[in-house]
Coordinates of C-alpha atoms in Angstrom, one line a residue:
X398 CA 13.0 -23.3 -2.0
X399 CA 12.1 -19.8 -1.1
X400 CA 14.2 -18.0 -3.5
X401 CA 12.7 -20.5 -6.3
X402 CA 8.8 -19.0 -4.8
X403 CA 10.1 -15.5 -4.9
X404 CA 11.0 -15.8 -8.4
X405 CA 8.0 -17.6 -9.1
X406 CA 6.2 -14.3 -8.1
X407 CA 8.0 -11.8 -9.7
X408 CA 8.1 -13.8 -13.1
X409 CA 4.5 -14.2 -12.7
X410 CA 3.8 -10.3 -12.1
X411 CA 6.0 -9.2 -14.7
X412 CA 4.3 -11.5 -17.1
X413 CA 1.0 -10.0 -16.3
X414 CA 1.6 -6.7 -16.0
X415 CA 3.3 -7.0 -19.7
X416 CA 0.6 -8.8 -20.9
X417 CA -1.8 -5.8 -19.7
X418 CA 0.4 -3.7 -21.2
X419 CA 0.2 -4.8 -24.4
X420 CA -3.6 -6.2 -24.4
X421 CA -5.8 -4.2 -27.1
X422 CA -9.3 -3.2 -26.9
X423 CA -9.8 0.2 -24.9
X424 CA -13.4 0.2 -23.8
X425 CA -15.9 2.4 -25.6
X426 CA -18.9 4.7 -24.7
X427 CA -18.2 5.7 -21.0
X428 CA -17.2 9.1 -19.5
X429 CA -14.1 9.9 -18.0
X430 CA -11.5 12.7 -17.4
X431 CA -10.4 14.2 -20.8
X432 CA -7.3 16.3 -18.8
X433 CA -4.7 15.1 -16.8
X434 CA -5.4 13.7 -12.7
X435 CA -3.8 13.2 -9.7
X436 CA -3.2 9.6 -8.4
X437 CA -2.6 9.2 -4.6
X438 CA -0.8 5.8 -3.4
X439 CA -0.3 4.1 -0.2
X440 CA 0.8 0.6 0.1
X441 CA 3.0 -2.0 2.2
X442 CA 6.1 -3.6 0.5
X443 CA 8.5 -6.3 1.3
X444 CA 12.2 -5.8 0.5
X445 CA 14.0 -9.0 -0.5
X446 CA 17.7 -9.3 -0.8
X447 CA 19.3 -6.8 0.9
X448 CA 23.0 -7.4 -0.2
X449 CA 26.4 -6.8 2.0
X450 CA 28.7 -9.5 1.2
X451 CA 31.7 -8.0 2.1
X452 CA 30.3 -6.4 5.6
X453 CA 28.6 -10.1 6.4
X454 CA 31.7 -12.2 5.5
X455 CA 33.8 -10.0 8.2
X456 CA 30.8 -9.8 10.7
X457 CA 30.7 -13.7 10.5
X458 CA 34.7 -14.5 10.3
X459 CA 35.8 -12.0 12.7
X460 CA 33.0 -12.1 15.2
X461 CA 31.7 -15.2 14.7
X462 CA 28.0 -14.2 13.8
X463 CA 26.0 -17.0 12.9
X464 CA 23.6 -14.6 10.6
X465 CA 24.3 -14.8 6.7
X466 CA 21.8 -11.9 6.1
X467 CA 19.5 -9.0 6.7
X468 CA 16.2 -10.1 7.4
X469 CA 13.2 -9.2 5.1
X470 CA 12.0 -5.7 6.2
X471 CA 8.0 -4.7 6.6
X472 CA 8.0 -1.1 5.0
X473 CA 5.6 1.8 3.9
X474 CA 5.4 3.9 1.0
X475 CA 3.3 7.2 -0.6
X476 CA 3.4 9.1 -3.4
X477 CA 1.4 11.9 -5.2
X478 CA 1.2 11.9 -8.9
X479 CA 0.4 14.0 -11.2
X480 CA -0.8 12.8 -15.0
X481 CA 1.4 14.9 -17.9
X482 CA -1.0 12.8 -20.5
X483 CA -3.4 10.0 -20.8
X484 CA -0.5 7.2 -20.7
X485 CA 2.5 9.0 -18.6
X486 CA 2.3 10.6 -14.6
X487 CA 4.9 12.2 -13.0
X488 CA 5.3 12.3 -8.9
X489 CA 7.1 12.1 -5.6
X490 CA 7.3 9.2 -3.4
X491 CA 8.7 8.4 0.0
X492 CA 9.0 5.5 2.1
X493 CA 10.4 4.0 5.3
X494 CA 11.2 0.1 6.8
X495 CA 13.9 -0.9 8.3
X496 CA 16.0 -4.0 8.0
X497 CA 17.4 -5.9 10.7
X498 CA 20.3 -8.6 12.4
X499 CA 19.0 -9.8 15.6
X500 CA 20.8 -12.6 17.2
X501 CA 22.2 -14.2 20.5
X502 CA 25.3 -17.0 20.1
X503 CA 28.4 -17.9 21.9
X504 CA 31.7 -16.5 20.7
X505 CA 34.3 -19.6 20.6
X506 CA 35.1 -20.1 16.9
X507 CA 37.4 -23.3 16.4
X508 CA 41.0 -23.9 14.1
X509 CA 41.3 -23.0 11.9
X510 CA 40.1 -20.3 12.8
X511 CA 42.2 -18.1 14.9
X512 CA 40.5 -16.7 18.4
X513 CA 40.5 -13.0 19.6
X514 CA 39.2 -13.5 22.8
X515 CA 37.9 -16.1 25.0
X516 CA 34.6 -17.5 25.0
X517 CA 31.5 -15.5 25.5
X518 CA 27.7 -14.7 25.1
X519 CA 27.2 -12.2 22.4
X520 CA 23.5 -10.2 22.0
X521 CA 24.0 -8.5 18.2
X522 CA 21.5 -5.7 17.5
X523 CA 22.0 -4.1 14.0
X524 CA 19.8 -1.5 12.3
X525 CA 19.7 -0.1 9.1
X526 CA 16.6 2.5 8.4
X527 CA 16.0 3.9 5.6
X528 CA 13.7 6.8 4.2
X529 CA 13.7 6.6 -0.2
X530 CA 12.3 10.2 -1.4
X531 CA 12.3 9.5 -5.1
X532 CA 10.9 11.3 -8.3
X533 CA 9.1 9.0 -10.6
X534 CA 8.3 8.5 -13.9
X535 CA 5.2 6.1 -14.8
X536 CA 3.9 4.5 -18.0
X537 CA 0.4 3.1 -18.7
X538 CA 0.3 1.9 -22.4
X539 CA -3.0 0.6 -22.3
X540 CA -6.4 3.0 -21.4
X541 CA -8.1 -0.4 -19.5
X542 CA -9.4 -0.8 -15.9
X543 CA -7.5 -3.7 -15.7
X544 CA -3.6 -2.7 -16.7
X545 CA -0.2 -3.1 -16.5
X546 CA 2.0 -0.4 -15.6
X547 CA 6.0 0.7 -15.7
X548 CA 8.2 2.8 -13.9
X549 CA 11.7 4.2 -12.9
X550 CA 12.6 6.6 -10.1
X551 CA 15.4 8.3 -8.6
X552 CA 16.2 10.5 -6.1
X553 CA 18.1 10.2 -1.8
X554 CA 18.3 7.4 0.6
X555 CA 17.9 8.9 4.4
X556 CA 19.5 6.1 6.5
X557 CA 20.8 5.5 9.9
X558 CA 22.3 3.0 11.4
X559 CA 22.6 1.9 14.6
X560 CA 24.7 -1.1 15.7
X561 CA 25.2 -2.4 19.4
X562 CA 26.7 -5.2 21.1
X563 CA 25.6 -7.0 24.4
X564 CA 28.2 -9.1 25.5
X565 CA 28.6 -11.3 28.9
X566 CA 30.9 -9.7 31.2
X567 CA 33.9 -12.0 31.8
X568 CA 37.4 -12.1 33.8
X569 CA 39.3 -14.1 31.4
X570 CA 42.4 -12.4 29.3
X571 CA 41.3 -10.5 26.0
X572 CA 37.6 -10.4 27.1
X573 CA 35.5 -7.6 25.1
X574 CA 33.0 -5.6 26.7
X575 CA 29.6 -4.5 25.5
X576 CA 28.6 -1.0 23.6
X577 CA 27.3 0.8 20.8
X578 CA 29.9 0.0 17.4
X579 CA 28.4 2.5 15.2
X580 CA 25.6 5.0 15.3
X581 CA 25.3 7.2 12.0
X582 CA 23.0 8.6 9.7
X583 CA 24.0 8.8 5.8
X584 CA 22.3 9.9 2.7
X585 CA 22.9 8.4 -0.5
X586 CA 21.5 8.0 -4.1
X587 CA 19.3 5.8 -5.3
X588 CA 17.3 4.3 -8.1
X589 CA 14.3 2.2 -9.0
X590 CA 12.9 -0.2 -11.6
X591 CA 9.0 -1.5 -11.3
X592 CA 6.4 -2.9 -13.0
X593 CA 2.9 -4.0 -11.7
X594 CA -0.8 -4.4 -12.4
X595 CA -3.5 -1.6 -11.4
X596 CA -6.9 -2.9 -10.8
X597 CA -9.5 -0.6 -10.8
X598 CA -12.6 -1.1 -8.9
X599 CA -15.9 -0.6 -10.5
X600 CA -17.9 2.6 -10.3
X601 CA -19.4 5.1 -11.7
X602 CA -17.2 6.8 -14.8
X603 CA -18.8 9.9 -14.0
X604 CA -17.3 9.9 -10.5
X605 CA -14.7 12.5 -9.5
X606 CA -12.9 9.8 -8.0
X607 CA -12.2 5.6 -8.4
X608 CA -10.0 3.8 -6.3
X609 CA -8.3 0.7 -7.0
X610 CA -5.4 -1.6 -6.0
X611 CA -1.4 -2.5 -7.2
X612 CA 0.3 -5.3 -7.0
X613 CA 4.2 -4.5 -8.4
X614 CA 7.3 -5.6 -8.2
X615 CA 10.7 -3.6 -8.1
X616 CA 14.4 -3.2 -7.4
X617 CA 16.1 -0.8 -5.8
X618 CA 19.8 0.2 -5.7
X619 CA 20.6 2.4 -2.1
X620 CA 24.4 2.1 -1.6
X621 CA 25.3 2.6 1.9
X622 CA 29.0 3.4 2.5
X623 CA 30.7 4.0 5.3
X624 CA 33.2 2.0 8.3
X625 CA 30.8 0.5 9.6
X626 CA 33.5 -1.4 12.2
X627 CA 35.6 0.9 13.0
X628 CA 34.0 0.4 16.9
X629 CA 35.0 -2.8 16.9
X630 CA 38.7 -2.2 17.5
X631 CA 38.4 -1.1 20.9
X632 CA 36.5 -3.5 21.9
X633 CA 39.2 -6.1 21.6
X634 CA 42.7 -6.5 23.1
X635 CA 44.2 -8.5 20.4
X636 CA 43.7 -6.1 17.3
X637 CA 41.2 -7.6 14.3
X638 CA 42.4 -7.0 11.2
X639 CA 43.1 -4.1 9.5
X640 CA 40.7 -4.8 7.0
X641 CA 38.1 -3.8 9.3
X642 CA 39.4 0.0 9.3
X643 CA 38.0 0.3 5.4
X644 CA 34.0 1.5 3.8
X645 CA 31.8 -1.1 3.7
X646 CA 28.8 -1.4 1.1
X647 CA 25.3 -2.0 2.8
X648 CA 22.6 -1.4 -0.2
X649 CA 19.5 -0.9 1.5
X650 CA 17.7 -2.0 -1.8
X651 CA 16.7 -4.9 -3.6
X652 CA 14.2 -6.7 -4.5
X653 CA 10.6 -5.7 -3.2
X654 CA 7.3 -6.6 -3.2
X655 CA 4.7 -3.9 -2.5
X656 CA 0.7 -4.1 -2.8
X657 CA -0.9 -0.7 -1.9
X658 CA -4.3 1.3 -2.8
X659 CA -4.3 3.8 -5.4
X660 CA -7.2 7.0 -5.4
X661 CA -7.4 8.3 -8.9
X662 CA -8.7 12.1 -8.8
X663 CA -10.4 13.1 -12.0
X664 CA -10.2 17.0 -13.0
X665 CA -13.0 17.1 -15.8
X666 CA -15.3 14.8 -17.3
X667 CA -15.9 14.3 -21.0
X668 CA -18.7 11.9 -22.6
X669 CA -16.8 11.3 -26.1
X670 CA -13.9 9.8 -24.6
X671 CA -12.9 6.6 -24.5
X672 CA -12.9 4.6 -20.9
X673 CA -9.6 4.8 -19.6
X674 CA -7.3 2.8 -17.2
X675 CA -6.9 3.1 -14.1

């Protein structure tokens, strides 16, 4: 039901930004900028999806985590812009949020699956944040105050991750102990893909400024590599499986959802030009 909602949204964003996009009729008769601007953006964003199949299947069959995923992350982003002509910017962006697997359960899995250890309390506390610092392209076919918008960046992933786990002290045979499994930081590359709607608010078209707001929708690929469990084997008297020695993939992408303000800095004013967008 929620993924069905999500998609919902993004088919419903996509369908209006392309519709902006694409919508004819600039507006006629009012003054604004006739050289390039600056656009300054700050905005919120939800990141959906965060995928790590392989690193959750072992985190669930091997340690008995209950958890099937990361949860959905509250983040940050801003980025400076610069327009190279009326339709087409060119900026810098960074970011920050952090995804997380929080969660308390009893280890005492049952045949057929094989026990390591005897039964005991386990407090999980895994942490992947992430800093994107990407260059991006933008497109804004249409000159409106209402209008769609696309885009594609690419740059470096900042991330560390931190992973440690509480776990009740016990006498039995093969009983683990707690500590931290992995605490690293990694960089990585990464891409984006957006679209959205700008709204401008009205104003004056002979202001040196307008503001406005975006609503967009994008995905993000931010491979994470590393062995992520190789702490684990200590912890336990009868060895895991080997398995557990390799990389694991944690992208720190996917889908998001971001809403933010935009300030649009205007350079110089003409009064023959046509209104444009936002």
């Amino acid at each position: 039901m929620r993924f069905g909602i999500f998609q919902h949204v993004v088919s419903t964003v996509f369908g209006v930004g392309l519709w902006l996009c694409v919508s004819t009729g600039p507006l006629w008769g009012q003054a604004v900028d006739a050289v390039p601007r600056v656009r300054l953006e700050a905005s919120v964003l939800w990141t959906l999806g965060i995928q790590a199949p392989d690193f959750i299947r072992d985190y669930q069959g091997v340690l008995g985590g209950a958890a099937s995923s990361f949860g959905v992350p509250i983040g940050a982003r801003a980025s400076v812009n610069q327009y190279l002509t009326d339709e087409i910017s060119v900026g810098v962006s960074g970011g920050f949020f952090r995804a997380t697997i929080r969660e308390n359960y009893t280890y005492d899995p049952k045949p057929p699956t094989t026990p390591l250890g005897p039964a005991q309390n386990v407090t999980q506390n895994i942490e992947v944040s992430t800093i994107p610092v990407l260059l991006n392209l933008d497109l804004f076919p249409a000159r409106r105050q209402f209008t769609g918008y696309l885009g594609v960046g690419i740059g470096l992933v900042f991330s560390n991750v931190f992973w440690s786990e509480e776990i009740q002290t016990s006498r039995l045979l093969g009983a683990r102990r707690s500590g931290t499994r992995y605490n690293g930081s990694l960089i990585a590359p990464t891409a984006k893909l957006r679209a959205g709607v700008s709204l401008g608010f009205d104003g004056s078209a002979m202001a040196r400024s307008a503001t406005g707001i975006r609503i967009e929708v994008g995905y993000t690929f931010a491979p994470l590599q590393d062995r992520f469990f190789a702490g684990q084997f200590d912890s336990f008297a009868v060895p895991p499986p080997q398995r557990l020695g390799q990389e694991y993939m944690i992208d720190a992408g996917g889908v998001s959802i971001e809403i933010g303000i935009s300030l649009l800095l205007r350079q110089r004013l003409s009064s023959t030009a046509p209104q444009s967008r936002f």
